[in-house]
mmCIF file of C-alpha atoms in Angstrom:
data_model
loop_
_atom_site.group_PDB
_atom_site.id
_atom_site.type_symbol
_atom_site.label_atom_id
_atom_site.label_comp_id
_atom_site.label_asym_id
_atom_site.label_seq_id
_atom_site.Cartn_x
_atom_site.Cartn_y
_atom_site.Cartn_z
ATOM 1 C CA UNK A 1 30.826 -4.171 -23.257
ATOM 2 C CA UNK A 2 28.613 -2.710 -26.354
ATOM 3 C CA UNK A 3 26.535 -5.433 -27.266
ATOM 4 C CA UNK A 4 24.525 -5.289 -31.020
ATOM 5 C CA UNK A 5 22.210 -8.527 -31.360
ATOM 6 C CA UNK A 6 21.297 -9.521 -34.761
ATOM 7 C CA UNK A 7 18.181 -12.019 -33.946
ATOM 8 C CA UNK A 8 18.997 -14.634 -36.581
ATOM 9 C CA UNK A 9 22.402 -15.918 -37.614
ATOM 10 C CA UNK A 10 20.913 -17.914 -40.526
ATOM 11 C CA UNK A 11 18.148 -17.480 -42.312
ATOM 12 C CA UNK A 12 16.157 -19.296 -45.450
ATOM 13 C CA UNK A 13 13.933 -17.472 -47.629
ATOM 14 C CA UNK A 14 11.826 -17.962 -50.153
ATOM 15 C CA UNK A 15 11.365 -15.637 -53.120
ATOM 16 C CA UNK A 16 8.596 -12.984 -52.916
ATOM 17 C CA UNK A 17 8.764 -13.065 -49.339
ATOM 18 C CA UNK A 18 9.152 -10.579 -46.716
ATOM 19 C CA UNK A 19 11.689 -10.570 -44.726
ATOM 20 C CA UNK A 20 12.590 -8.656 -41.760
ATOM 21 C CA UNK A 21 15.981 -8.829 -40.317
ATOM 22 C CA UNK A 22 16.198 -7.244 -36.219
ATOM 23 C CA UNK A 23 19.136 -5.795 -34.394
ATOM 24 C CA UNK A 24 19.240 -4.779 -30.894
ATOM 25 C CA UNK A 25 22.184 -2.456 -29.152
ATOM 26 C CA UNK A 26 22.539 -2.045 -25.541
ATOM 27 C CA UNK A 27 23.950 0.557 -25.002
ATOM 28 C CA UNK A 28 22.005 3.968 -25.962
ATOM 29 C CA UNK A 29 23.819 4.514 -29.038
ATOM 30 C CA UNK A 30 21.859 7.157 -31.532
ATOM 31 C CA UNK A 31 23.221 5.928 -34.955
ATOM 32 C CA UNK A 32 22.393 2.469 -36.311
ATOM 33 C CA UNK A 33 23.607 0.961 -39.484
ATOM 34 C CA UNK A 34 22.979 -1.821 -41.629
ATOM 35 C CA UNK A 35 25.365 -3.129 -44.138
ATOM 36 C CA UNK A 36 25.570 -5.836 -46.372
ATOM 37 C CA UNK A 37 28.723 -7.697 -46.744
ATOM 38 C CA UNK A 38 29.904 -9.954 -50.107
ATOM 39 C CA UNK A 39 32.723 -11.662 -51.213
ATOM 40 C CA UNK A 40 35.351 -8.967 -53.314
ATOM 41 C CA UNK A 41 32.828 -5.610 -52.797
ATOM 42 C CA UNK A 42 33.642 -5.484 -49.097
ATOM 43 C CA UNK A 43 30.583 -4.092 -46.905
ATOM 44 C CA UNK A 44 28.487 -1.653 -48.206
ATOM 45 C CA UNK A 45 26.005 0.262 -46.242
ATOM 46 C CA UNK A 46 22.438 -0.103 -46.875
ATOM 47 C CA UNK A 47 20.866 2.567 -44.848
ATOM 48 C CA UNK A 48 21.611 4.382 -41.281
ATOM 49 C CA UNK A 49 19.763 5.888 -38.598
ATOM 50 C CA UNK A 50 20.926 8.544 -36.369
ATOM 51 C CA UNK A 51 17.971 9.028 -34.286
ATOM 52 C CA UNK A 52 14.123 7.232 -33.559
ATOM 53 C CA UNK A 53 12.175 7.409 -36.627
ATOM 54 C CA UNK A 54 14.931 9.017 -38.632
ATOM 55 C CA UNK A 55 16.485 7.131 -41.354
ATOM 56 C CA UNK A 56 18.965 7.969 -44.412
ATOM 57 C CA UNK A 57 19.724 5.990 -47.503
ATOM 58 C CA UNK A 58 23.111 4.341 -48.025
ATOM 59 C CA UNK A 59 24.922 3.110 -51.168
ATOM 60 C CA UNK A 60 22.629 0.203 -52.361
ATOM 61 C CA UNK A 61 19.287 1.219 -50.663
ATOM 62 C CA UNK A 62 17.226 -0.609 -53.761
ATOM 63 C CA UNK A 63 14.964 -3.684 -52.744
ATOM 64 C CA UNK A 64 15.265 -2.272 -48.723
ATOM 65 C CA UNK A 65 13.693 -0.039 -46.079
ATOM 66 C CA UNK A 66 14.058 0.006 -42.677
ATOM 67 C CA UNK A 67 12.324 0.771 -39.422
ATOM 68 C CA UNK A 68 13.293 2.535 -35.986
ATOM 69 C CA UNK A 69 10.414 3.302 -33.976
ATOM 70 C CA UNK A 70 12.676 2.439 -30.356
ATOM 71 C CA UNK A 71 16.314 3.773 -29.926
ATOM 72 C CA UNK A 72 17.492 0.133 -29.122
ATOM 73 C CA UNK A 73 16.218 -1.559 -31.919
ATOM 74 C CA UNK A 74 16.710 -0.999 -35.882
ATOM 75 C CA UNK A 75 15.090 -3.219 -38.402
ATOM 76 C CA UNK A 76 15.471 -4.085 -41.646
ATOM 77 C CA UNK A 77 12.815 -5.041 -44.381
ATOM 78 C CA UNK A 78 13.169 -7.066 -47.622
ATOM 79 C CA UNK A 79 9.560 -6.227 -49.135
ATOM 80 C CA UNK A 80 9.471 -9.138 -51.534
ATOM 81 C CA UNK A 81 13.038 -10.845 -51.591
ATOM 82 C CA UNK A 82 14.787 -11.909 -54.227
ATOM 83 C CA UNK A 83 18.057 -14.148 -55.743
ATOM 84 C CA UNK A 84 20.384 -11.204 -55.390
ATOM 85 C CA UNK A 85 19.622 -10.501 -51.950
ATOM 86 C CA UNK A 86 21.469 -13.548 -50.880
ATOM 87 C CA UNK A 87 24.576 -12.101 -48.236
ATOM 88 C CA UNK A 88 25.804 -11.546 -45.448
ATOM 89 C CA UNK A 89 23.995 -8.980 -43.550
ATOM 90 C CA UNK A 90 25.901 -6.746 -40.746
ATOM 91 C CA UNK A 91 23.903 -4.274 -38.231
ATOM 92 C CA UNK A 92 26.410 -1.951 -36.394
ATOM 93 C CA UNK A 93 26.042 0.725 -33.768
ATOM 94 C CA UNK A 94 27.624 3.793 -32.782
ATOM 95 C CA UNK A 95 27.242 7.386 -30.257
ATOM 96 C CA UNK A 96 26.783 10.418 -32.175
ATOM 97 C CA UNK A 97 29.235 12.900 -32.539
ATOM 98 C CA UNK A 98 32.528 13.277 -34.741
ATOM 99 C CA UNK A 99 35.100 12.086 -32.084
ATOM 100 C CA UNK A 100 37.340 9.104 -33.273
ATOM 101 C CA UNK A 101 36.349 7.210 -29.924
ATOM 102 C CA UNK A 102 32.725 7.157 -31.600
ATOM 103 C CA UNK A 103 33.489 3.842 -33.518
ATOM 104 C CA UNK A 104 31.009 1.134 -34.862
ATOM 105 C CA UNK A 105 30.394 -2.055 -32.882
ATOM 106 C CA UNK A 106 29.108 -4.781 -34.820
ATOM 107 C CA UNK A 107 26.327 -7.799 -34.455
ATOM 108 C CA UNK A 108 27.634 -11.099 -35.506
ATOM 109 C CA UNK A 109 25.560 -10.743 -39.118
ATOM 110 C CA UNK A 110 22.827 -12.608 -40.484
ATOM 111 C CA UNK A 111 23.483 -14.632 -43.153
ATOM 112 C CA UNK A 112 20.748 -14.622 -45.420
ATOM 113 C CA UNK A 113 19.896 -17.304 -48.388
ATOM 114 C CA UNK A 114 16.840 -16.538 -50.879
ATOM 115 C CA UNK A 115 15.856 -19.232 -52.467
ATOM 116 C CA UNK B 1 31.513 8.827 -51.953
ATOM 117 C CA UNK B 2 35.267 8.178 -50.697
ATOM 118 C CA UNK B 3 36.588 5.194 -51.646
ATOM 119 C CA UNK B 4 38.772 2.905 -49.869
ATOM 120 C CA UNK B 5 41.142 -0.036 -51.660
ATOM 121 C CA UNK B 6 42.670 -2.636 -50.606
ATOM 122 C CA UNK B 7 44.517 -4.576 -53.183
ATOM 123 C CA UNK B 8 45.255 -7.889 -51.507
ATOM 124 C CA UNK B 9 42.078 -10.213 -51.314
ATOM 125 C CA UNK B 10 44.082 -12.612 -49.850
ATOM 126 C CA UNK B 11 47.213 -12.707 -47.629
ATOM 127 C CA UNK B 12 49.274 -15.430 -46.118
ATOM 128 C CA UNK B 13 51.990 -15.653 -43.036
ATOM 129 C CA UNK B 14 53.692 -18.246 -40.751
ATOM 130 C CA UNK B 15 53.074 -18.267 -37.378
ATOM 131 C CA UNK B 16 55.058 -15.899 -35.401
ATOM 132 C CA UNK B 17 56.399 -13.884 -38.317
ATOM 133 C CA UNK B 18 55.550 -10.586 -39.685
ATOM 134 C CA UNK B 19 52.871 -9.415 -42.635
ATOM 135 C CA UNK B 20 51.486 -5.813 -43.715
ATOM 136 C CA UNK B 21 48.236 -5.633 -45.056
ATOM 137 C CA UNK B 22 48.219 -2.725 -47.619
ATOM 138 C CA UNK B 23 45.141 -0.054 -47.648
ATOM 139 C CA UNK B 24 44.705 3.228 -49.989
ATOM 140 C CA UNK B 25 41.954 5.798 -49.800
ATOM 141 C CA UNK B 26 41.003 8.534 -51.623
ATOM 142 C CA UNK B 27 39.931 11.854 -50.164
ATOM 143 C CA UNK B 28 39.951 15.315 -50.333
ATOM 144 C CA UNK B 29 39.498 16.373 -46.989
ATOM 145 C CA UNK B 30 42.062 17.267 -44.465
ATOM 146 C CA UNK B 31 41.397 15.866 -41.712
ATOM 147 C CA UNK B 32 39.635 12.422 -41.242
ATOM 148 C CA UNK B 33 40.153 9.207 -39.340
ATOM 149 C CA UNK B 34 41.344 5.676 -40.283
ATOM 150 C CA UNK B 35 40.336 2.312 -38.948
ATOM 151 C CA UNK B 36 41.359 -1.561 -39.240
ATOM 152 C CA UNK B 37 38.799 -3.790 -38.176
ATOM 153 C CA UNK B 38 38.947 -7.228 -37.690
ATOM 154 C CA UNK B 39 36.555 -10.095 -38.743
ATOM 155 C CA UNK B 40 37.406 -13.601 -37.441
ATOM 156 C CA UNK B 41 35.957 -16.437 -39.178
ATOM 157 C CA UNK B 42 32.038 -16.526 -38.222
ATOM 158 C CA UNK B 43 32.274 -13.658 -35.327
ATOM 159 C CA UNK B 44 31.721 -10.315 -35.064
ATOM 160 C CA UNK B 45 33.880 -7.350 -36.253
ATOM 161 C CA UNK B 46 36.290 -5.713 -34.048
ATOM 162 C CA UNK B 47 38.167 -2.675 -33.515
ATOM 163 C CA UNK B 48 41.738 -3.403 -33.596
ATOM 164 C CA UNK B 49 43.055 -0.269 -34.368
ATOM 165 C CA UNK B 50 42.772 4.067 -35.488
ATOM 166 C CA UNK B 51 44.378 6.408 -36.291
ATOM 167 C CA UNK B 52 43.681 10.647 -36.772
ATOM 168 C CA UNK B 53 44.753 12.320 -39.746
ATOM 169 C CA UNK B 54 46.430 15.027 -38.393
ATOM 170 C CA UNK B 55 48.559 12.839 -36.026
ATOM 171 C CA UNK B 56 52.126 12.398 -37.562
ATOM 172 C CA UNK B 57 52.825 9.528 -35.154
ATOM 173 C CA UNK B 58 51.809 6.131 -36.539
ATOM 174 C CA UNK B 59 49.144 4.623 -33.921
ATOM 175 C CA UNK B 60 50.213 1.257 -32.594
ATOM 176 C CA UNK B 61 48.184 -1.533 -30.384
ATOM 177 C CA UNK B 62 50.238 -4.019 -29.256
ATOM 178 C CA UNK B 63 51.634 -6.543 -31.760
ATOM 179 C CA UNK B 64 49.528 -4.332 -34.076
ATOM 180 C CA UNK B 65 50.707 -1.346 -35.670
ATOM 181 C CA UNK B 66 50.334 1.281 -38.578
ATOM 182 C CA UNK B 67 52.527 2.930 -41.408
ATOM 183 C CA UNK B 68 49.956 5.872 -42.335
ATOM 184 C CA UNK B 69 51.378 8.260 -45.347
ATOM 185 C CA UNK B 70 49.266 10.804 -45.485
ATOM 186 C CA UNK B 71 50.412 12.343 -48.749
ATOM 187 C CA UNK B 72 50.057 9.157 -50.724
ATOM 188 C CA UNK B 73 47.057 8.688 -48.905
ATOM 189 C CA UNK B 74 48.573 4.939 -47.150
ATOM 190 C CA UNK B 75 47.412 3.249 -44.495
ATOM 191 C CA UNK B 76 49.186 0.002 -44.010
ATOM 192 C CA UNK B 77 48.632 -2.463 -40.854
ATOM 193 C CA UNK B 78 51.628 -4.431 -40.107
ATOM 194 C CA UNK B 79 51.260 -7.469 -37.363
ATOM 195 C CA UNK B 80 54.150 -8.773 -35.604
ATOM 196 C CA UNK B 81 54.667 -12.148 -33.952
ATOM 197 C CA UNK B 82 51.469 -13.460 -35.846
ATOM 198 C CA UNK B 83 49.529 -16.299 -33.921
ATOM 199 C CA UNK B 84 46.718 -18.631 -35.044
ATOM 200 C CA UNK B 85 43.882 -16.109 -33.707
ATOM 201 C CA UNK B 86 45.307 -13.688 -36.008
ATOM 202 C CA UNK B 87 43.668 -15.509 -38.797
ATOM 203 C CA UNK B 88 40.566 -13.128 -40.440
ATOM 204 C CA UNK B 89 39.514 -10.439 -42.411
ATOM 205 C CA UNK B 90 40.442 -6.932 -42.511
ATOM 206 C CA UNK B 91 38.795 -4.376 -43.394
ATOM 207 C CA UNK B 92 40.525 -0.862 -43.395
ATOM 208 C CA UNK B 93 37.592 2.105 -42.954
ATOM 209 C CA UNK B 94 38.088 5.437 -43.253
ATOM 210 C CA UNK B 95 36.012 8.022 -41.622
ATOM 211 C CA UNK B 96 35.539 11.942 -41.916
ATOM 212 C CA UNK B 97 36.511 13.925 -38.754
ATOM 213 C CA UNK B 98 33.509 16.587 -38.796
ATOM 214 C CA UNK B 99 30.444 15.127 -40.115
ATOM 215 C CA UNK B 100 27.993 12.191 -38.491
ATOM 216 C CA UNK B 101 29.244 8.465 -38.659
ATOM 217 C CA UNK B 102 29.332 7.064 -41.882
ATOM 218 C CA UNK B 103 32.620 4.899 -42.389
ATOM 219 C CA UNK B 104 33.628 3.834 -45.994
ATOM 220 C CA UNK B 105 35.418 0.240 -45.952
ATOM 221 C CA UNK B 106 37.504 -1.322 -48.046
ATOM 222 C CA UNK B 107 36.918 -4.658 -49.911
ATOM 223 C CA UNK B 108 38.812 -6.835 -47.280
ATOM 224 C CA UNK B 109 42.309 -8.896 -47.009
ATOM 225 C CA UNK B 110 41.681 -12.305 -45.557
ATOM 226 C CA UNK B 111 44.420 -13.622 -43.625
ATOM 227 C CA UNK B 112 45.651 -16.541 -43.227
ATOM 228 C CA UNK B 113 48.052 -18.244 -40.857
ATOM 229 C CA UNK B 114 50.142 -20.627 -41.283
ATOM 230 C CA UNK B 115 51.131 -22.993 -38.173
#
């Protein structure tokens, strides 16, 4: 089974900090994505990955950036948090390539509160 | 961007009955893929079911199936026999067939079930 790890399930924040949120996938996939999920706007991607050291803006890049400097492992980086970056935050992996078995597999999400 | 609606926020069904979750997309390609994932209540999202564009045949997965209309761009998941570990979100994602990864979700239908 695909396994994506998001290393914290809850987190607490204070504003103005930096915050760096870590997902690991198992199993050699070349895209990574990270989304952010809220109540009535559904999940909304952030930014994606689709090889090391490649990255490409989402929908709501503002206030993020991201790191991939292993295959496994895709970071993302609130510089100096704020209010409105409380949410839910989803990593997902997937194989490259346009087949419909190339589907995302999710981490359980971080839930992250800025205080 | 393609966009994605889903017009129920929340949806409701006894145990053991029947409910369709409605989904609408817009898009101007031909060919693309669609997607219902599943979100139980603090656990990761799940494939439950897709569907190709170009397929007439409505996909089906078990107590899980789909009514996809391509021209009024529809694509409705309808689960029979409903049981208590039905109860989460869906999201319905849509896909395009020939380029990278990206999948567009809707804003989510959370379902509950009623014992």
């Amino acid at each position: 089974d695909v396994k994506v790890t998001q290393s914290s399930r809850y987190l607490v924040k204070r504003t103005g900090e930096k915050v760096f949120l870590e997902c690991v996938q198992d199993m050699d996939h070349e895209n990574m994505f990270w989304y952010r999920q809220d109540p009535g706007l559904g999940l909304r991607l952030i930014y994606f990955s689709y090889d090391v050291k490649m990255k490409e803006k989402g929908d709501i890049p503002e206030g993020y950036s991201v790191s991939r400097e292993k295959k496994e492992r895709f970071s993302l980086i609130l510089e100096s948090a704020s209010t409105n970056q409380t949410s839910m935050y989803l990593c997902a992996s997937s194989e490259h390539g346009t087949s419909i078995r190339n589907i995302q597999y999710f981490g359980a999400g971080t839930r992250l509160s800025v205080l | 961007a393609q966009t994605v609606t889903q017009s129920q926020p929340e949806m409701s069904v006894q145990e053991a009955e029947t409910v369709t979750l409605s989904c609408t997309y817009d898009t101007s390609e031909s060919d693309y893929y669609l997607f219902w994932y599943k979100q139980p209540p603090s656990r990761q999202m799940i494939l439950v079911i897709r569907q190709e564009a170009y397929k007439q045949q409505n996909a089906t997965e078990n107590r899980f199936s789909v009514n996809f209309q391509k021209a009024a761009k529809s694509f409705s998941l309808k689960i029979s026999d409903s049981q208590l570990g039905d109860a989460a979100m869906y999201f319905c994602a849509y896909r395009r067939s020939n380029t990278g990864n990206q999948f567009y979700f809707g804003t989510g239908t959370s379902l509950t079930v009623i014992p």
